[in-house]
Amino acid sequence: MLAANTSVFGYCRRRNGRYHPYLPATPQSPPPTLPPTPAPTSAPNLPPANPSPPPPCEIFRRTTSAPPLHPCGIAECNICSNGFAGDVPRTIELFVTGRICLFGEHSDWAGGYRRFNSEVVPGCALVCGTDQGLYARARRLLGEGSRRLLYRSFDGSSIQLDLDDEMALRETAQSPSTFAYIAGCVLELGKHFRVGGAEIVNFKSDLPIKKGLSSSAAICVLIVRALNQLYDLKLTVHGEMDIAYRGEINTPSRCGRLDQCVAFGRRVTKMIFDSDLLSTESVRAASTIYMVVVDLCAKKDTKEILKCLNEAYPFPRGDSDRALHALLGEINQRVCQDAQQILAEEKDGRVAAEKLGEAMTKAQERWDEIAVPLCPHELTAPSLHRLLTHPSLKKHVTGGKGVGSQGDGSAQLVCRSEADQEEVVKIVKSLSMEPLKLTIPEQKAVRTAIVPIAGACPGIWPASKCLGPWLFPVRSRGLVKPAIAWLCEEMSAAGIEKILLVVNHTTEVEMTKLFKQREEVSVLNGVGMHMEDYDEVLLSIGKKIAFVRQDKPSSIRDALLLCEREVAGEPFLLAWGDHFSRSTSPENRSVVAQLLESFNGRPLAAMHCVDKDSLHQTGVYSCKEPPSPLPPPLGPSVPGVAKAKALWPLARLAEKPTREFAEEHLVTPVLPEGLFLTSFGQYILTPSIFRALRSSKAGHFTQALDQLRQSEGMFGVLIEGMRWDLGAWPADRMMRNLLRSAASRQPADRELTRHVAQVAVPFCLARFTEGEGKISGALTLMRDFRFLFDEVVLRGPGPLSVVRLPDQERGPAKVVDMEPEVLFPSHLPGMVVVRPDVSLEMGLDLILCLSTQYVTLKAPQGRAG
């Protein structure tokens, strides 16, 4: 350990690629402090805005950019970082948006009446976070401030609350000031948790106040989220929303649950209101939508509007009331569903804007027809309709409607493009109204991945006591990487933003060392330059990795349920950590990329084909309506055909069925006889899977998938690639299934195109490039799997030949043995053992399938090995 206030060592790279220590010229910078703030006006005894910084943490940093090593040995540990090294409080940054209701206003309170009338249809709304919001920094207060909450506003005002003085908190909560929301949330949070002191500085706000954008709800969520993160309360987003909602109703304000959706950020969220129950679903925008929210600068009485409309509930008194029930019920459900489909599926931004604007215009027309007669003095809204029908806006907008409670408050307009959005802003200003830009950003369909690596792996016990299968070494291009590194690399390259590793204590330490700690200098000095650089790759992947602890290896069900909070209501990728897969796609698209490109919003399973002898090892699927034409690898790759459309609607799922059951119930038409669709070990699942996993009927993961298939529908996508279950198969069995899968993946007498031959057989020798020749069906798999063997056997028109694969160190491919010894072991039917005269680098005999079914290859003319 270094003494406080002393410099720390770092490392710089010399020209020869090695590292050496140096002493920085400047001392370690102290922890960041909050910006200066004017003296508080309402609390004279507040501590200074910038207290003198405490001594720096006694942490040894290998480099100035490396994450700190905490006393527990794990980087970025929440528990340690909250109070270790002299109790230096950490500072967190927060941003909470406002919200706009795209569709479904008033349905939140209407759905609440199901408590009294079960015939009322649940409410439904599509809401979106605004571009504007509240920016804040927060930190824990220690020592004398451990029972105080200090809040500083961007306008210079501030307040100090005593967390132990409940009477004073209630008095503040009932006041008309903005600080009432803070006191209300502290009161509500105190009912469930005992939190310590905190300083929260709202240093910036570009969110308009009292414009129907839920600025009060934003303050409530900001307070709850800050204390949740500072004290690791483990509240989900829904938990934050609930406490913020109850905190706000402790004040004179009377908000609805709709307002608290600011907790979800800028994304579009579908909210369902069923009595007192609230459920949410993330809606992915497939294209960017440009909008303008307009403050009409007119007057309306929201309380009067709510009073008039609530008179129709809970039981309708006549036809007009029944029409309002339908408008806020089943009609609203259909409108929200249609709008959700437009946002999620239309990838052309202009087309999406056209359809969304048209839907808003129709929604406004229905509102004017049904709701306005119930409160004509407030809902006639002349200013709103003057804006919506203004001639100068026609060529720039596709439609629009009122916002919130309707009336002459605010409006929203859908613009044709970003340039049109700018023009609309200018026109609105010329009408003496106030515009606010709103952009619904295009979102990645899947941003989070879950990889369980906390299991016991009994299939390779007792080796798994000291080495998990996710650390199985895989060699390629001169680097030997653990299998988990290959998987995380693929995920990162495919656009996954957060990788959740479900770990136990041992695997957390292993993954921390692999992805979050820079390698020792003495180790890096002993490896090549390209290996040194790979350490930076691992660290960059580590920034996307978070750990979820599962201390006892129980089940996949429990591992997934632990991740529900982190998934935050979005679709996610699930991949088994003890599997290793490699792509055989001619376009070199990874397995993860193939799966992500095919996702259409419904649950999706990666699949491959195996024969009936392997059915007892995996989940098996059946499809009664296969896609036509058949996608690769069963069919040819057709240029211009979208791969995302090659989906197989799954009709039945079964876990490790018997051969007899599979032949009776799980046969898929168009597949060659004896082949079945089975799990590839990767999935894209919707949040509904958590509900299925909690169901008592879901005894196994595949049963939960089947429940999901029955409720939402489920598709499969055929993967161009191979996979190995590193945690279950013995070595000879793994090789045997590898080669059998090779034969099934490439049916007999199938002619490979010139392009595939060039990609899959880069080591094809000159003596096989004249005309057509016969080669083993396993050949096309050998290119990327040198961790199993460094030599392969080619069977051409002549005798067997052993070919050494190309390598960066050994050079190009070449024939190393023309007459190897061939044995036919009785315990491996259909297999042979080839023993060449030359020694293999892996020190193992090479096993190769010599089935009578061969692949016919038309090799490119003039191609040399």
Short mmCIF file of C-alpha atoms in Angstrom, two decimals, residues 211-598:
data_model
loop_
_atom_site.label_atom_id
_atom_site.label_comp_id
_atom_site.label_asym_id
_atom_site.label_seq_id
_atom_site.Cartn_x
_atom_site.Cartn_y
_atom_site.Cartn_z
CA LYS A 211 -46.07 22.30 -18.75
CA GLY A 212 -47.56 18.81 -18.44
CA LEU A 213 -44.17 17.06 -18.71
CA SER A 214 -44.21 15.54 -15.19
CA SER A 215 -41.47 17.74 -13.73
CA SER A 216 -42.70 16.98 -10.19
CA ALA A 217 -42.53 13.24 -10.82
CA ALA A 218 -38.98 13.71 -12.13
CA ILE A 219 -37.93 15.28 -8.81
CA CYS A 220 -39.49 12.39 -6.86
CA VAL A 221 -37.77 9.73 -8.97
CA LEU A 222 -34.48 11.63 -8.71
CA ILE A 223 -34.56 11.57 -4.89
CA VAL A 224 -35.54 7.90 -4.64
CA ARG A 225 -33.03 6.77 -7.27
CA ALA A 226 -30.17 8.71 -5.64
CA LEU A 227 -30.76 7.10 -2.24
CA ASN A 228 -31.33 3.70 -3.84
CA GLN A 229 -27.94 3.80 -5.56
CA LEU A 230 -26.00 5.41 -2.70
CA TYR A 231 -27.22 2.88 -0.13
CA ASP A 232 -27.66 -0.13 -2.46
CA LEU A 233 -31.32 -0.62 -1.54
CA LYS A 234 -31.72 -3.02 -4.48
CA LEU A 235 -34.94 -1.37 -5.65
CA THR A 236 -36.00 -2.23 -9.18
CA VAL A 237 -37.19 0.50 -11.54
CA HIS A 238 -40.74 -0.49 -10.60
CA GLY A 239 -39.82 -0.19 -6.93
CA GLU A 240 -38.43 3.30 -7.50
CA MET A 241 -41.60 4.26 -9.38
CA ASP A 242 -43.88 2.99 -6.61
CA ILE A 243 -42.09 4.82 -3.79
CA ALA A 244 -41.87 8.00 -5.90
CA TYR A 245 -45.62 7.79 -6.62
CA ARG A 246 -46.51 7.29 -2.97
CA GLY A 247 -44.06 10.02 -2.02
CA GLU A 248 -45.77 12.50 -4.34
CA ILE A 249 -49.25 11.74 -2.99
CA ASN A 250 -47.89 12.63 0.47
CA THR A 251 -47.93 16.19 -0.89
CA PRO A 252 -50.87 18.38 -1.98
CA SER A 253 -50.16 17.24 -5.56
CA ARG A 254 -52.47 14.59 -6.99
CA CYS A 255 -50.49 12.81 -9.67
CA GLY A 256 -51.33 9.59 -11.49
CA ARG A 257 -49.17 6.50 -11.91
CA LEU A 258 -48.64 7.51 -15.53
CA ASP A 259 -46.31 10.32 -14.44
CA GLN A 260 -43.81 8.03 -12.74
CA CYS A 261 -42.78 6.49 -16.08
CA VAL A 262 -40.01 9.12 -16.08
CA ALA A 263 -38.06 6.39 -14.25
CA PHE A 264 -37.66 4.51 -17.57
CA GLY A 265 -35.69 7.28 -19.30
CA ARG A 266 -36.00 8.31 -22.94
CA ARG A 267 -37.37 5.04 -24.25
CA VAL A 268 -40.98 4.35 -25.19
CA THR A 269 -42.85 2.30 -22.60
CA LYS A 270 -46.23 0.60 -22.72
CA MET A 271 -48.06 0.82 -19.39
CA ILE A 272 -51.08 -1.28 -18.36
CA PHE A 273 -53.32 -0.07 -15.50
CA ASP A 274 -55.48 -2.81 -13.99
CA SER A 275 -57.06 -1.59 -10.77
CA ASP A 276 -54.08 -0.92 -8.46
CA LEU A 277 -51.77 -3.15 -10.52
CA LEU A 278 -49.25 -1.63 -12.90
CA SER A 279 -47.34 -3.56 -15.55
CA THR A 280 -44.95 -2.18 -18.13
CA GLU A 281 -43.35 -3.30 -21.37
CA SER A 282 -40.46 -1.67 -23.19
CA VAL A 283 -41.25 -0.70 -26.79
CA ARG A 284 -38.31 -0.65 -29.18
CA ALA A 285 -38.39 2.09 -31.80
CA ALA A 286 -37.15 0.60 -35.08
CA SER A 287 -36.52 4.07 -36.55
CA THR A 288 -36.00 7.60 -35.28
CA ILE A 289 -39.15 9.73 -34.95
CA TYR A 290 -38.92 13.54 -34.79
CA MET A 291 -41.65 15.39 -32.89
CA VAL A 292 -42.41 18.80 -31.42
CA VAL A 293 -44.31 19.31 -28.17
CA VAL A 294 -46.10 22.67 -28.10
CA ASP A 295 -47.16 24.75 -25.10
CA LEU A 296 -50.28 26.46 -26.46
CA CYS A 297 -49.84 29.37 -24.02
CA ALA A 298 -53.58 29.27 -23.33
CA LYS A 299 -55.66 28.40 -20.30
CA LYS A 300 -57.35 25.20 -19.17
CA ASP A 301 -58.66 23.76 -15.92
CA THR A 302 -57.37 20.22 -15.50
CA LYS A 303 -59.36 19.68 -12.30
CA GLU A 304 -62.61 20.57 -14.08
CA ILE A 305 -61.79 18.19 -16.97
CA LEU A 306 -61.11 15.32 -14.57
CA LYS A 307 -64.27 16.08 -12.58
CA CYS A 308 -66.47 15.93 -15.68
CA LEU A 309 -64.93 12.72 -17.08
CA ASN A 310 -64.91 10.91 -13.72
CA GLU A 311 -68.67 11.34 -13.47
CA ALA A 312 -68.97 8.56 -16.09
CA TYR A 313 -67.25 6.07 -13.72
CA PRO A 314 -67.37 3.48 -12.32
CA PHE A 315 -70.81 2.67 -13.77
CA PRO A 316 -72.03 4.38 -16.95
CA ARG A 317 -75.32 6.29 -16.65
CA GLY A 318 -76.19 6.46 -20.34
CA ASP A 319 -74.97 6.12 -23.92
CA SER A 320 -72.48 8.98 -23.67
CA ASP A 321 -70.89 7.43 -20.59
CA ARG A 322 -70.73 4.02 -22.27
CA ALA A 323 -69.06 5.64 -25.28
CA LEU A 324 -66.41 7.15 -22.98
CA HIS A 325 -65.83 3.74 -21.37
CA ALA A 326 -65.25 2.29 -24.84
CA LEU A 327 -62.99 5.19 -25.86
CA LEU A 328 -60.73 4.79 -22.81
CA GLY A 329 -61.09 1.00 -22.85
CA GLU A 330 -61.20 -1.33 -25.85
CA ILE A 331 -60.75 1.41 -28.47
CA ASN A 332 -57.72 2.74 -26.62
CA GLN A 333 -56.29 -0.79 -26.33
CA ARG A 334 -56.43 -1.20 -30.13
CA VAL A 335 -54.94 2.24 -30.78
CA CYS A 336 -52.00 1.57 -28.46
CA GLN A 337 -51.42 -1.85 -30.00
CA ASP A 338 -51.38 -0.38 -33.53
CA ALA A 339 -49.03 2.43 -32.49
CA GLN A 340 -46.71 -0.05 -30.76
CA GLN A 341 -46.56 -2.12 -33.94
CA ILE A 342 -45.71 0.97 -36.02
CA LEU A 343 -42.88 1.96 -33.68
CA ALA A 344 -41.44 -1.54 -33.32
CA GLU A 345 -41.62 -2.80 -36.91
CA GLU A 346 -41.41 0.13 -39.33
CA LYS A 347 -37.71 0.66 -40.10
CA ASP A 348 -38.21 3.50 -42.60
CA GLY A 349 -38.37 6.68 -40.53
CA ARG A 350 -40.53 8.61 -42.99
CA VAL A 351 -43.05 5.79 -43.32
CA ALA A 352 -43.17 5.38 -39.53
CA ALA A 353 -43.75 9.13 -39.10
CA GLU A 354 -46.55 9.05 -41.67
CA LYS A 355 -48.34 6.16 -39.98
CA LEU A 356 -47.84 7.50 -36.44
CA GLY A 357 -49.09 10.98 -37.39
CA GLU A 358 -52.15 9.48 -39.07
CA ALA A 359 -52.88 7.42 -35.92
CA MET A 360 -52.67 10.56 -33.73
CA THR A 361 -55.01 12.51 -36.02
CA LYS A 362 -57.61 9.72 -35.87
CA ALA A 363 -57.25 9.48 -32.09
CA GLN A 364 -57.90 13.22 -31.78
CA GLU A 365 -60.98 12.95 -34.01
CA ARG A 366 -62.43 10.18 -31.83
CA TRP A 367 -61.71 12.23 -28.70
CA ASP A 368 -63.50 15.27 -30.14
CA GLU A 369 -66.49 13.14 -31.05
CA ILE A 370 -66.92 11.28 -27.75
CA ALA A 371 -65.21 13.16 -24.90
CA VAL A 372 -65.71 16.83 -25.81
CA PRO A 373 -69.53 16.75 -25.30
CA LEU A 374 -68.96 15.65 -21.69
CA CYS A 375 -66.96 18.81 -20.89
CA PRO A 376 -67.43 21.27 -23.77
CA HIS A 377 -66.42 24.37 -21.83
CA GLU A 378 -62.88 22.98 -21.33
CA LEU A 379 -62.35 20.42 -24.11
CA THR A 380 -63.48 22.43 -27.15
CA ALA A 381 -59.89 23.75 -27.17
CA PRO A 382 -59.85 26.41 -29.95
CA SER A 383 -56.08 27.04 -29.62
CA LEU A 384 -55.32 23.32 -29.96
CA HIS A 385 -57.38 22.94 -33.12
CA ARG A 386 -55.99 26.16 -34.60
CA LEU A 387 -52.50 24.65 -34.31
CA LEU A 388 -53.46 21.21 -35.63
CA THR A 389 -55.12 22.67 -38.74
CA HIS A 390 -52.68 25.52 -39.44
CA PRO A 391 -51.91 25.58 -43.20
CA SER A 392 -48.20 26.38 -42.82
CA LEU A 393 -47.64 23.15 -40.87
CA LYS A 394 -49.23 20.78 -43.38
CA LYS A 395 -46.12 20.07 -45.45
CA HIS A 396 -43.92 19.54 -42.38
CA VAL A 397 -46.08 17.34 -40.12
CA THR A 398 -47.95 14.09 -40.62
CA GLY A 399 -50.42 14.60 -37.77
CA GLY A 400 -50.82 15.45 -34.12
CA LYS A 401 -53.08 15.51 -31.07
CA GLY A 402 -53.54 17.01 -27.65
CA VAL A 403 -51.36 16.06 -24.71
CA GLY A 404 -52.21 14.98 -21.19
CA SER A 405 -55.69 15.91 -20.06
CA GLN A 406 -56.37 17.52 -23.48
CA GLY A 407 -57.88 20.99 -23.71
CA ASP A 408 -55.86 24.10 -24.46
CA GLY A 409 -52.74 22.98 -22.59
CA SER A 410 -50.21 21.32 -24.86
CA ALA A 411 -50.07 19.50 -28.19
CA GLN A 412 -47.71 17.10 -29.94
CA LEU A 413 -46.85 17.09 -33.64
CA VAL A 414 -45.13 14.32 -35.64
CA CYS A 415 -42.62 15.77 -38.11
CA ARG A 416 -41.63 14.20 -41.43
CA SER A 417 -37.88 14.58 -40.81
CA GLU A 418 -35.29 16.32 -38.67
CA ALA A 419 -35.23 19.25 -41.08
CA ASP A 420 -39.02 19.53 -40.86
CA GLN A 421 -38.72 19.50 -37.08
CA GLU A 422 -36.60 22.66 -37.28
CA GLU A 423 -39.16 24.33 -39.53
CA VAL A 424 -42.02 23.40 -37.22
CA VAL A 425 -40.18 25.00 -34.29
CA LYS A 426 -39.92 28.27 -36.23
CA ILE A 427 -43.58 28.23 -37.26
CA VAL A 428 -44.78 27.50 -33.71
CA LYS A 429 -42.76 30.41 -32.36
CA SER A 430 -44.33 32.70 -34.95
CA LEU A 431 -47.76 31.66 -33.58
CA SER A 432 -46.72 32.94 -30.11
CA MET A 433 -46.53 29.42 -28.73
CA GLU A 434 -43.61 27.64 -27.08
CA PRO A 435 -42.09 24.59 -28.87
CA LEU A 436 -40.05 21.81 -27.36
CA LYS A 437 -38.21 19.24 -29.47
CA LEU A 438 -38.84 15.57 -28.77
CA THR A 439 -36.92 12.81 -30.53
CA ILE A 440 -37.80 9.14 -30.16
CA PRO A 441 -34.42 7.53 -30.89
CA GLU A 442 -33.98 4.33 -32.82
CA GLN A 443 -33.15 1.63 -30.32
CA LYS A 444 -31.25 -1.59 -30.59
CA ALA A 445 -33.61 -4.51 -30.33
CA VAL A 446 -31.44 -6.24 -27.73
CA ARG A 447 -28.98 -4.42 -25.49
CA THR A 448 -28.44 -6.88 -22.63
CA ALA A 449 -27.07 -10.42 -22.49
CA ILE A 450 -27.17 -12.97 -19.65
CA VAL A 451 -24.45 -15.63 -19.38
CA PRO A 452 -24.77 -18.09 -16.46
CA ILE A 453 -21.38 -19.38 -15.26
CA ALA A 454 -22.16 -20.31 -11.65
CA GLY A 455 -23.19 -23.93 -12.17
CA ALA A 456 -21.45 -27.04 -10.84
CA CYS A 457 -21.02 -28.75 -14.28
CA PRO A 458 -21.29 -32.37 -13.07
CA GLY A 459 -20.59 -33.62 -16.59
CA ILE A 460 -16.89 -32.82 -16.18
CA TRP A 461 -16.57 -33.39 -12.44
CA PRO A 462 -14.10 -33.50 -10.68
CA ALA A 463 -12.22 -31.29 -13.16
CA SER A 464 -14.88 -28.62 -12.59
CA LYS A 465 -13.78 -28.31 -8.95
CA CYS A 466 -10.76 -26.34 -10.10
CA LEU A 467 -11.53 -25.29 -13.69
CA GLY A 468 -14.88 -24.35 -15.17
CA PRO A 469 -15.68 -25.18 -18.81
CA TRP A 470 -16.00 -21.44 -19.59
CA LEU A 471 -12.23 -21.26 -19.14
CA PHE A 472 -11.58 -24.01 -21.73
CA PRO A 473 -8.61 -22.75 -23.80
CA VAL A 474 -9.31 -22.13 -27.48
CA ARG A 475 -6.42 -21.43 -29.87
CA SER A 476 -6.76 -19.30 -32.98
CA ARG A 477 -4.37 -17.03 -34.86
CA GLY A 478 -1.63 -17.42 -32.30
CA LEU A 479 -3.82 -16.58 -29.26
CA VAL A 480 -5.17 -19.04 -26.72
CA LYS A 481 -8.34 -17.53 -25.24
CA PRO A 482 -10.80 -18.95 -22.72
CA ALA A 483 -14.16 -19.87 -24.26
CA ILE A 484 -15.96 -17.14 -22.29
CA ALA A 485 -13.72 -14.52 -23.92
CA TRP A 486 -14.77 -15.72 -27.38
CA LEU A 487 -18.43 -15.43 -26.40
CA CYS A 488 -18.12 -11.97 -24.85
CA GLU A 489 -16.12 -10.76 -27.86
CA GLU A 490 -18.91 -11.87 -30.18
CA MET A 491 -21.51 -10.15 -28.02
CA SER A 492 -19.59 -6.89 -27.85
CA ALA A 493 -18.92 -6.89 -31.61
CA ALA A 494 -22.64 -7.53 -32.29
CA GLY A 495 -23.67 -4.41 -30.32
CA ILE A 496 -24.57 -5.82 -26.90
CA GLU A 497 -24.14 -2.98 -24.39
CA LYS A 498 -24.36 -4.87 -21.09
CA ILE A 499 -23.25 -8.43 -20.35
CA LEU A 500 -24.57 -9.91 -17.10
CA LEU A 501 -22.39 -12.77 -15.88
CA VAL A 502 -24.20 -14.88 -13.28
CA VAL A 503 -21.32 -15.88 -11.02
CA ASN A 504 -20.47 -17.49 -7.71
CA HIS A 505 -17.60 -16.35 -5.52
CA THR A 506 -14.98 -18.32 -7.44
CA THR A 507 -16.09 -17.35 -10.94
CA GLU A 508 -16.46 -13.70 -9.93
CA VAL A 509 -12.80 -13.63 -8.92
CA GLU A 510 -11.83 -15.41 -12.16
CA MET A 511 -13.87 -13.07 -14.37
CA THR A 512 -12.62 -10.00 -12.51
CA LYS A 513 -9.04 -11.06 -13.14
CA LEU A 514 -9.81 -11.83 -16.80
CA PHE A 515 -11.86 -8.78 -17.78
CA LYS A 516 -11.32 -6.05 -15.19
CA GLN A 517 -7.68 -6.23 -14.07
CA ARG A 518 -4.69 -5.32 -16.18
CA GLU A 519 -2.13 -8.08 -16.50
CA GLU A 520 1.10 -7.96 -14.51
CA VAL A 521 4.01 -6.26 -16.24
CA SER A 522 6.23 -9.28 -15.75
CA VAL A 523 3.71 -11.42 -17.66
CA LEU A 524 3.25 -8.95 -20.51
CA ASN A 525 7.01 -8.69 -20.93
CA GLY A 526 7.08 -12.39 -21.77
CA VAL A 527 4.50 -12.45 -24.56
CA GLY A 528 4.28 -11.14 -28.11
CA MET A 529 3.08 -7.70 -29.13
CA HIS A 530 -0.28 -8.92 -30.45
CA MET A 531 -0.88 -10.70 -27.15
CA GLU A 532 -0.12 -7.51 -25.21
CA ASP A 533 -2.71 -5.67 -27.27
CA TYR A 534 -5.32 -8.29 -26.47
CA ASP A 535 -5.14 -7.31 -22.81
CA GLU A 536 -6.64 -3.95 -23.85
CA VAL A 537 -9.43 -5.79 -25.70
CA LEU A 538 -10.30 -7.73 -22.54
CA LEU A 539 -10.40 -4.55 -20.47
CA SER A 540 -12.68 -2.82 -22.98
CA ILE A 541 -15.08 -5.79 -22.86
CA GLY A 542 -14.90 -5.67 -19.07
CA LYS A 543 -16.47 -2.20 -19.09
CA LYS A 544 -19.67 -3.82 -20.40
CA ILE A 545 -19.66 -6.66 -17.87
CA ALA A 546 -21.61 -6.66 -14.61
CA PHE A 547 -21.80 -9.49 -12.09
CA VAL A 548 -24.94 -11.05 -10.61
CA ARG A 549 -24.19 -13.34 -7.66
CA GLN A 550 -25.68 -16.84 -7.38
CA ASP A 551 -23.77 -18.26 -4.46
CA LYS A 552 -25.30 -21.75 -4.58
CA PRO A 553 -25.48 -23.60 -7.92
CA SER A 554 -29.17 -24.41 -8.13
CA SER A 555 -30.92 -24.00 -11.48
CA ILE A 556 -31.09 -21.88 -14.60
CA ARG A 557 -34.49 -20.71 -13.39
CA ASP A 558 -32.98 -19.14 -10.26
CA ALA A 559 -30.08 -17.63 -12.23
CA LEU A 560 -32.44 -15.87 -14.63
CA LEU A 561 -34.76 -14.59 -11.91
CA LEU A 562 -31.76 -12.96 -10.22
CA CYS A 563 -31.22 -10.92 -13.40
CA GLU A 564 -34.79 -9.64 -13.74
CA ARG A 565 -33.99 -6.28 -12.17
CA GLU A 566 -30.98 -5.66 -14.41
CA VAL A 567 -32.90 -6.55 -17.59
CA ALA A 568 -35.31 -3.68 -16.80
CA GLY A 569 -38.22 -4.91 -18.88
CA GLU A 570 -36.32 -5.27 -22.18
CA PRO A 571 -35.69 -8.27 -24.44
CA PHE A 572 -32.37 -9.95 -23.68
CA LEU A 573 -29.93 -12.46 -25.12
CA LEU A 574 -29.34 -15.65 -23.15
CA ALA A 575 -26.27 -17.78 -23.88
CA TRP A 576 -24.90 -20.72 -21.92
CA GLY A 577 -21.44 -19.97 -20.57
CA ASP A 578 -20.28 -23.59 -20.82
CA HIS A 579 -20.93 -23.79 -24.58
CA PHE A 580 -18.51 -22.88 -27.31
CA SER A 581 -19.72 -22.03 -30.81
CA ARG A 582 -18.18 -20.90 -34.05
CA SER A 583 -19.81 -19.57 -37.20
CA THR A 584 -19.51 -21.26 -40.59
CA SER A 585 -21.35 -18.43 -42.35
CA PRO A 586 -19.77 -17.49 -45.71
CA GLU A 587 -20.32 -13.82 -44.75
CA ASN A 588 -18.37 -14.46 -41.52
CA ARG A 589 -21.36 -13.37 -39.40
CA SER A 590 -20.94 -14.57 -35.83
CA VAL A 591 -23.53 -16.80 -34.18
CA VAL A 592 -24.65 -13.93 -31.92
CA ALA A 593 -24.97 -11.58 -34.91
CA GLN A 594 -27.08 -14.13 -36.82
CA LEU A 595 -29.45 -14.39 -33.87
CA LEU A 596 -29.74 -10.63 -33.29
CA GLU A 597 -30.37 -9.89 -36.97
CA SER A 598 -33.30 -12.32 -36.98
#
